[in-house]
Short mmCIF file of C-alpha atoms in Angstrom, two decimals:
data_model
loop_
_atom_site.label_atom_id
_atom_site.label_comp_id
_atom_site.label_asym_id
_atom_site.label_seq_id
_atom_site.Cartn_x
_atom_site.Cartn_y
_atom_site.Cartn_z
CA MET A 170 -8.95 -50.58 -15.95
CA SER A 171 -7.71 -47.54 -17.50
CA ARG A 172 -9.50 -44.04 -16.94
CA GLN A 173 -10.77 -42.27 -20.02
CA PRO A 174 -9.21 -38.75 -20.41
CA PRO A 175 -11.85 -35.88 -19.92
CA GLU A 176 -13.74 -34.57 -22.78
CA GLN A 177 -11.98 -31.54 -24.26
CA GLN A 178 -14.44 -28.76 -24.68
CA ALA A 179 -14.47 -26.42 -27.95
CA PRO A 180 -12.70 -22.92 -27.69
CA PRO A 181 -14.80 -19.84 -27.07
CA VAL A 182 -16.11 -18.11 -30.20
CA GLN A 183 -16.83 -14.78 -28.26
CA ARG A 184 -15.85 -12.94 -25.18
CA LEU A 185 -18.15 -10.42 -23.55
CA ARG A 186 -17.36 -8.19 -20.78
CA VAL A 187 -19.93 -7.31 -18.12
CA ARG A 188 -20.23 -4.17 -15.74
CA TYR A 189 -22.50 -4.73 -12.76
CA ALA A 190 -23.70 -2.89 -9.62
CA LYS A 191 -24.21 -3.94 -6.20
CA ARG A 192 -26.74 -1.73 -4.50
CA GLY A 193 -28.58 -1.30 -1.53
CA ARG A 194 -28.84 -4.20 0.81
CA LEU A 195 -27.23 -6.56 -1.86
CA ARG A 196 -24.09 -4.93 -1.21
CA PHE A 197 -23.69 -7.48 1.66
CA THR A 198 -23.50 -10.09 -0.92
CA SER A 199 -19.99 -11.62 -0.77
CA HIS A 200 -18.24 -12.37 -4.08
CA ARG A 201 -18.74 -16.11 -3.52
CA ASP A 202 -22.48 -15.44 -3.23
CA PHE A 203 -22.38 -13.35 -6.17
CA SER A 204 -20.48 -15.72 -8.47
CA ARG A 205 -23.22 -18.38 -7.42
CA SER A 206 -26.10 -15.81 -8.41
CA PHE A 207 -24.43 -14.87 -11.56
CA GLU A 208 -24.15 -18.58 -12.61
CA ARG A 209 -27.60 -19.13 -11.84
CA ALA A 210 -28.79 -16.18 -13.94
CA VAL A 211 -26.54 -17.16 -16.84
CA PHE A 212 -28.49 -20.68 -16.79
CA ARG A 213 -32.08 -19.10 -16.38
CA ALA A 214 -31.13 -16.70 -19.13
CA ARG A 215 -29.91 -19.77 -21.30
CA VAL A 216 -26.81 -17.89 -22.51
CA PRO A 217 -24.70 -20.64 -24.36
CA MET A 218 -21.62 -20.36 -22.26
CA ALA A 219 -18.35 -22.02 -23.16
CA TYR A 220 -16.92 -24.61 -20.66
CA SER A 221 -13.64 -25.52 -19.31
CA SER A 222 -12.09 -28.75 -20.19
CA GLY A 223 -11.46 -31.45 -17.48
CA PHE A 224 -13.36 -34.00 -15.55
CA ASN A 225 -15.37 -30.98 -13.89
CA PRO A 226 -16.22 -28.60 -16.44
CA HIS A 227 -17.48 -25.16 -15.46
CA PRO A 228 -18.56 -22.04 -17.40
CA ARG A 229 -15.87 -19.65 -18.28
CA ILE A 230 -16.38 -16.62 -16.10
CA SER A 231 -13.38 -14.43 -15.25
CA TYR A 232 -14.01 -11.80 -12.37
CA ALA A 233 -11.68 -8.86 -11.77
CA GLY A 234 -11.28 -6.42 -8.97
CA ALA A 235 -14.22 -7.53 -6.90
CA ALA A 236 -15.49 -4.92 -4.06
CA PRO A 237 -15.11 -6.06 -0.39
CA THR A 238 -18.30 -7.30 1.20
CA GLY A 239 -20.50 -4.51 2.72
CA SER A 240 -19.53 -2.09 0.04
CA ALA A 241 -21.66 -0.67 -2.76
CA SER A 242 -20.45 -0.43 -6.24
CA GLU A 243 -21.28 0.92 -9.55
CA ALA A 244 -18.31 -0.49 -11.25
CA GLU A 245 -17.84 -4.11 -10.75
CA TYR A 246 -16.61 -6.22 -13.84
CA LEU A 247 -16.42 -9.76 -15.27
CA GLU A 248 -15.67 -11.50 -18.60
CA ILE A 249 -17.72 -14.52 -19.99
CA ALA A 250 -16.80 -16.72 -22.76
CA LEU A 251 -19.54 -18.12 -25.16
CA ALA A 252 -20.19 -20.76 -27.29
CA GLU A 253 -21.98 -18.81 -29.76
CA VAL A 254 -21.83 -15.12 -31.01
CA LEU A 255 -24.77 -13.22 -29.74
CA ASP A 256 -25.69 -9.30 -29.59
CA PRO A 257 -24.35 -8.08 -26.23
CA ALA A 258 -27.48 -5.90 -26.01
CA VAL A 259 -29.52 -8.82 -26.00
CA VAL A 260 -27.22 -10.58 -23.31
CA HIS A 261 -27.56 -7.54 -21.28
CA GLN A 262 -31.14 -7.60 -21.21
CA GLN A 263 -31.37 -11.41 -20.50
CA LEU A 264 -29.01 -11.17 -17.79
CA ASP A 265 -30.19 -8.17 -15.93
CA GLU A 266 -33.81 -9.84 -16.11
CA ALA A 267 -32.33 -12.88 -14.54
CA MET A 268 -30.37 -11.32 -11.63
CA PRO A 269 -31.87 -10.14 -8.37
CA ASP A 270 -32.70 -6.70 -7.72
CA GLY A 271 -29.78 -4.70 -6.36
CA LEU A 272 -27.13 -6.87 -8.57
CA ASP A 273 -27.88 -4.95 -11.71
CA VAL A 274 -26.17 -5.37 -15.17
CA VAL A 275 -25.17 -1.77 -16.32
CA GLN A 276 -23.41 -2.71 -19.61
CA VAL A 277 -22.29 -5.30 -21.45
CA VAL A 278 -19.70 -5.07 -24.65
CA ASP A 279 -17.95 -7.39 -26.86
CA ALA A 280 -14.35 -7.68 -25.83
CA ALA A 281 -13.20 -7.94 -29.76
CA THR A 282 -14.18 -4.42 -30.12
CA LEU A 283 -11.93 -3.07 -27.10
CA PRO A 284 -8.26 -2.46 -27.24
CA ALA A 285 -6.02 -5.78 -26.49
CA GLY A 286 -5.14 -6.82 -23.04
CA SER A 287 -6.94 -8.66 -20.10
CA LEU A 288 -9.56 -7.21 -18.24
CA ALA A 289 -7.78 -7.24 -14.73
CA ASP A 290 -4.86 -5.25 -16.52
CA LEU A 291 -7.01 -2.38 -17.23
CA LEU A 292 -8.60 -2.30 -13.58
CA SER A 293 -5.57 -0.42 -12.05
CA ALA A 294 -7.57 2.17 -9.88
CA SER A 295 -10.90 2.85 -8.40
CA ARG A 296 -12.85 5.97 -7.35
CA TRP A 297 -14.82 5.76 -4.10
CA THR A 298 -17.16 7.92 -1.75
CA ILE A 299 -16.79 7.37 1.78
CA ASP A 300 -20.08 8.57 3.61
CA THR A 301 -19.48 9.30 7.44
CA ALA A 302 -21.00 10.73 10.51
CA ALA A 303 -17.55 13.07 11.04
CA ASP A 304 -17.95 16.66 11.21
CA PRO A 305 -16.79 18.09 7.87
CA ALA A 306 -14.65 20.62 9.31
CA GLY A 307 -12.69 18.00 11.38
CA ALA A 308 -12.79 15.66 8.36
CA ARG A 309 -10.99 18.24 6.08
CA ALA A 310 -8.24 18.86 9.14
CA ALA A 311 -7.82 15.02 9.30
CA VAL A 312 -7.54 14.42 5.52
CA ASP A 313 -4.78 17.06 5.35
CA ALA A 314 -3.21 15.67 8.14
CA PHE A 315 -3.06 12.24 6.65
CA LEU A 316 -2.06 13.48 3.14
CA ALA A 317 1.11 15.18 4.80
CA GLU A 318 2.37 11.94 5.96
CA GLY A 319 4.70 9.85 4.07
CA SER A 320 3.72 6.71 4.98
CA VAL A 321 0.66 5.21 7.24
CA VAL A 322 0.97 1.56 8.24
CA VAL A 323 -2.32 -0.17 9.40
CA GLU A 324 -3.02 -3.93 9.99
CA ARG A 325 -5.77 -6.07 8.30
CA MET A 326 -6.47 -9.77 8.72
CA THR A 327 -6.28 -11.28 5.31
CA LYS A 328 -6.58 -14.99 4.04
CA LYS A 329 -2.74 -15.28 4.75
CA GLY A 330 -3.16 -14.01 8.50
CA LEU A 331 -2.47 -10.52 9.92
CA ARG A 332 -0.70 -8.15 7.45
CA GLU A 333 0.95 -4.98 7.97
CA PHE A 334 0.81 -2.62 4.80
CA ASP A 335 1.35 1.26 3.93
CA CYS A 336 -2.26 2.61 2.91
CA ARG A 337 -0.94 5.87 2.43
CA ALA A 338 1.08 4.92 -0.74
CA ALA A 339 -2.15 3.58 -2.45
CA VAL A 340 -4.00 7.00 -2.08
CA VAL A 341 -3.85 9.20 -5.42
CA ALA A 342 -6.49 11.71 -4.46
CA LEU A 343 -8.52 12.43 -1.02
CA THR A 344 -11.03 15.41 -0.65
CA VAL A 345 -14.03 16.11 1.54
CA VAL A 346 -16.71 17.25 -0.89
CA ASP A 347 -19.47 19.41 0.00
CA THR A 348 -22.31 17.13 -0.49
CA PRO A 349 -23.13 15.71 3.05
CA GLY A 350 -22.59 11.97 3.48
CA ALA A 351 -25.45 9.55 4.19
CA ALA A 352 -25.22 9.86 7.88
CA GLY A 353 -25.44 13.79 7.62
CA GLY A 354 -21.61 14.25 8.12
CA ALA A 355 -18.75 14.35 5.86
CA ARG A 356 -18.33 12.70 2.53
CA LEU A 357 -14.89 11.66 1.36
CA ASP A 358 -13.77 11.26 -2.34
CA LEU A 359 -11.14 8.84 -2.58
CA VAL A 360 -8.95 7.57 -5.57
CA LEU A 361 -7.13 4.53 -4.74
CA ARG A 362 -4.48 2.98 -6.76
CA HIS A 363 -4.66 -1.03 -6.96
CA THR A 364 -1.77 -2.64 -4.98
CA VAL A 365 -0.72 -5.96 -3.31
CA PRO A 366 -1.89 -6.37 -1.08
CA ALA A 367 -4.89 -4.52 -1.91
CA VAL A 368 -5.70 -1.10 0.25
CA ARG A 369 -9.66 -0.67 0.64
CA PRO A 370 -11.28 2.30 1.53
CA ASP A 371 -11.83 1.16 5.24
CA ASP A 372 -7.87 0.72 5.67
CA VAL A 373 -7.71 4.37 4.70
CA LEU A 374 -10.41 5.33 7.53
CA THR A 375 -8.16 3.28 9.76
CA GLY A 376 -5.16 5.02 8.58
CA ILE A 377 -6.71 8.34 9.27
CA GLY A 378 -7.65 7.24 12.66
CA ARG A 379 -4.11 6.37 13.35
CA VAL A 380 -2.81 9.83 12.24
CA THR A 381 -5.81 12.03 13.86
CA ALA A 382 -8.59 11.79 16.19
CA LEU A 383 -11.43 11.78 13.58
CA GLU A 384 -14.67 10.07 14.57
CA THR A 385 -16.30 8.43 11.23
CA GLY A 386 -19.07 6.71 12.92
CA PRO A 387 -19.89 3.06 13.59
CA ALA A 388 -20.66 1.91 9.52
CA PRO A 389 -19.62 4.32 6.88
CA LEU A 390 -21.08 3.74 3.64
CA LEU A 391 -18.33 2.73 0.93
CA THR A 392 -19.33 3.17 -2.62
CA ARG A 393 -17.33 2.38 -5.52
CA LEU A 394 -18.09 4.82 -8.36
CA GLN A 395 -15.41 3.93 -10.91
CA GLN A 396 -12.97 1.25 -11.50
CA GLY A 397 -10.44 1.42 -14.61
CA PRO A 398 -7.25 2.67 -16.04
CA LEU A 399 -5.31 5.29 -14.00
CA ASP A 400 -4.11 8.44 -15.48
CA GLU A 401 -1.00 9.38 -13.95
CA ALA A 402 -1.02 12.80 -15.29
CA ASP A 403 -4.28 14.07 -13.47
CA GLY A 404 -5.13 11.06 -11.14
CA ALA A 405 -8.50 10.50 -13.08
CA VAL A 406 -9.78 6.82 -13.21
CA GLY A 407 -10.61 5.95 -16.79
CA ASP A 408 -13.49 3.74 -18.58
CA PRO A 409 -12.18 0.24 -19.14
CA PHE A 410 -14.84 -0.08 -22.01
CA ALA A 411 -13.51 2.96 -23.81
CA VAL A 412 -12.23 2.10 -27.34
#
């Protein structure tokens, strides 16, 4: 008996880009847990999603540049495809009400109003703060020593096994700011270029530890403040929703 081909879904009529935040204890939410929470929120909010074709249709949601588990973020992004045209402000309100506190929808825009290009291509850099227990004077000396290095190789376990990579090459800017960190120590302001494999803020801390004897404490707080296109001239991270 021949098997019937899967039903073909209608193409999306609108794409919305969503900026969301991971705050407080919800920073420990993994990307997989977040995606499940977001799909449940879409269902509860009754957002008319477009679905993929095939034997197992799923809502068309594209995630880009997710922060590592355990880090807070004010600048996470995804794109959803809809089967109906809706007001982005209405979708923003519906989704934010359906999401748990700490996973907060910050902004929703119609992708058609933005310059052409995929969302992932626009996210080429991130700006982070790292709150540590380190002595500020010692942190400044350690940052200077790290930046003076041409290359700092670190190791991290990835899905493909233990990988070695140069964490210094991804650092666009790194400073110690005057505002004390959450642990009462030093706060680092870091701009990272997105590379393959990705260099994370904790990799930079590992690299600083390789170059110096700086003690940053047992659990530095990592917070992504911005994510977007990198201005190579001044090292600033732009807004991916800017027109």
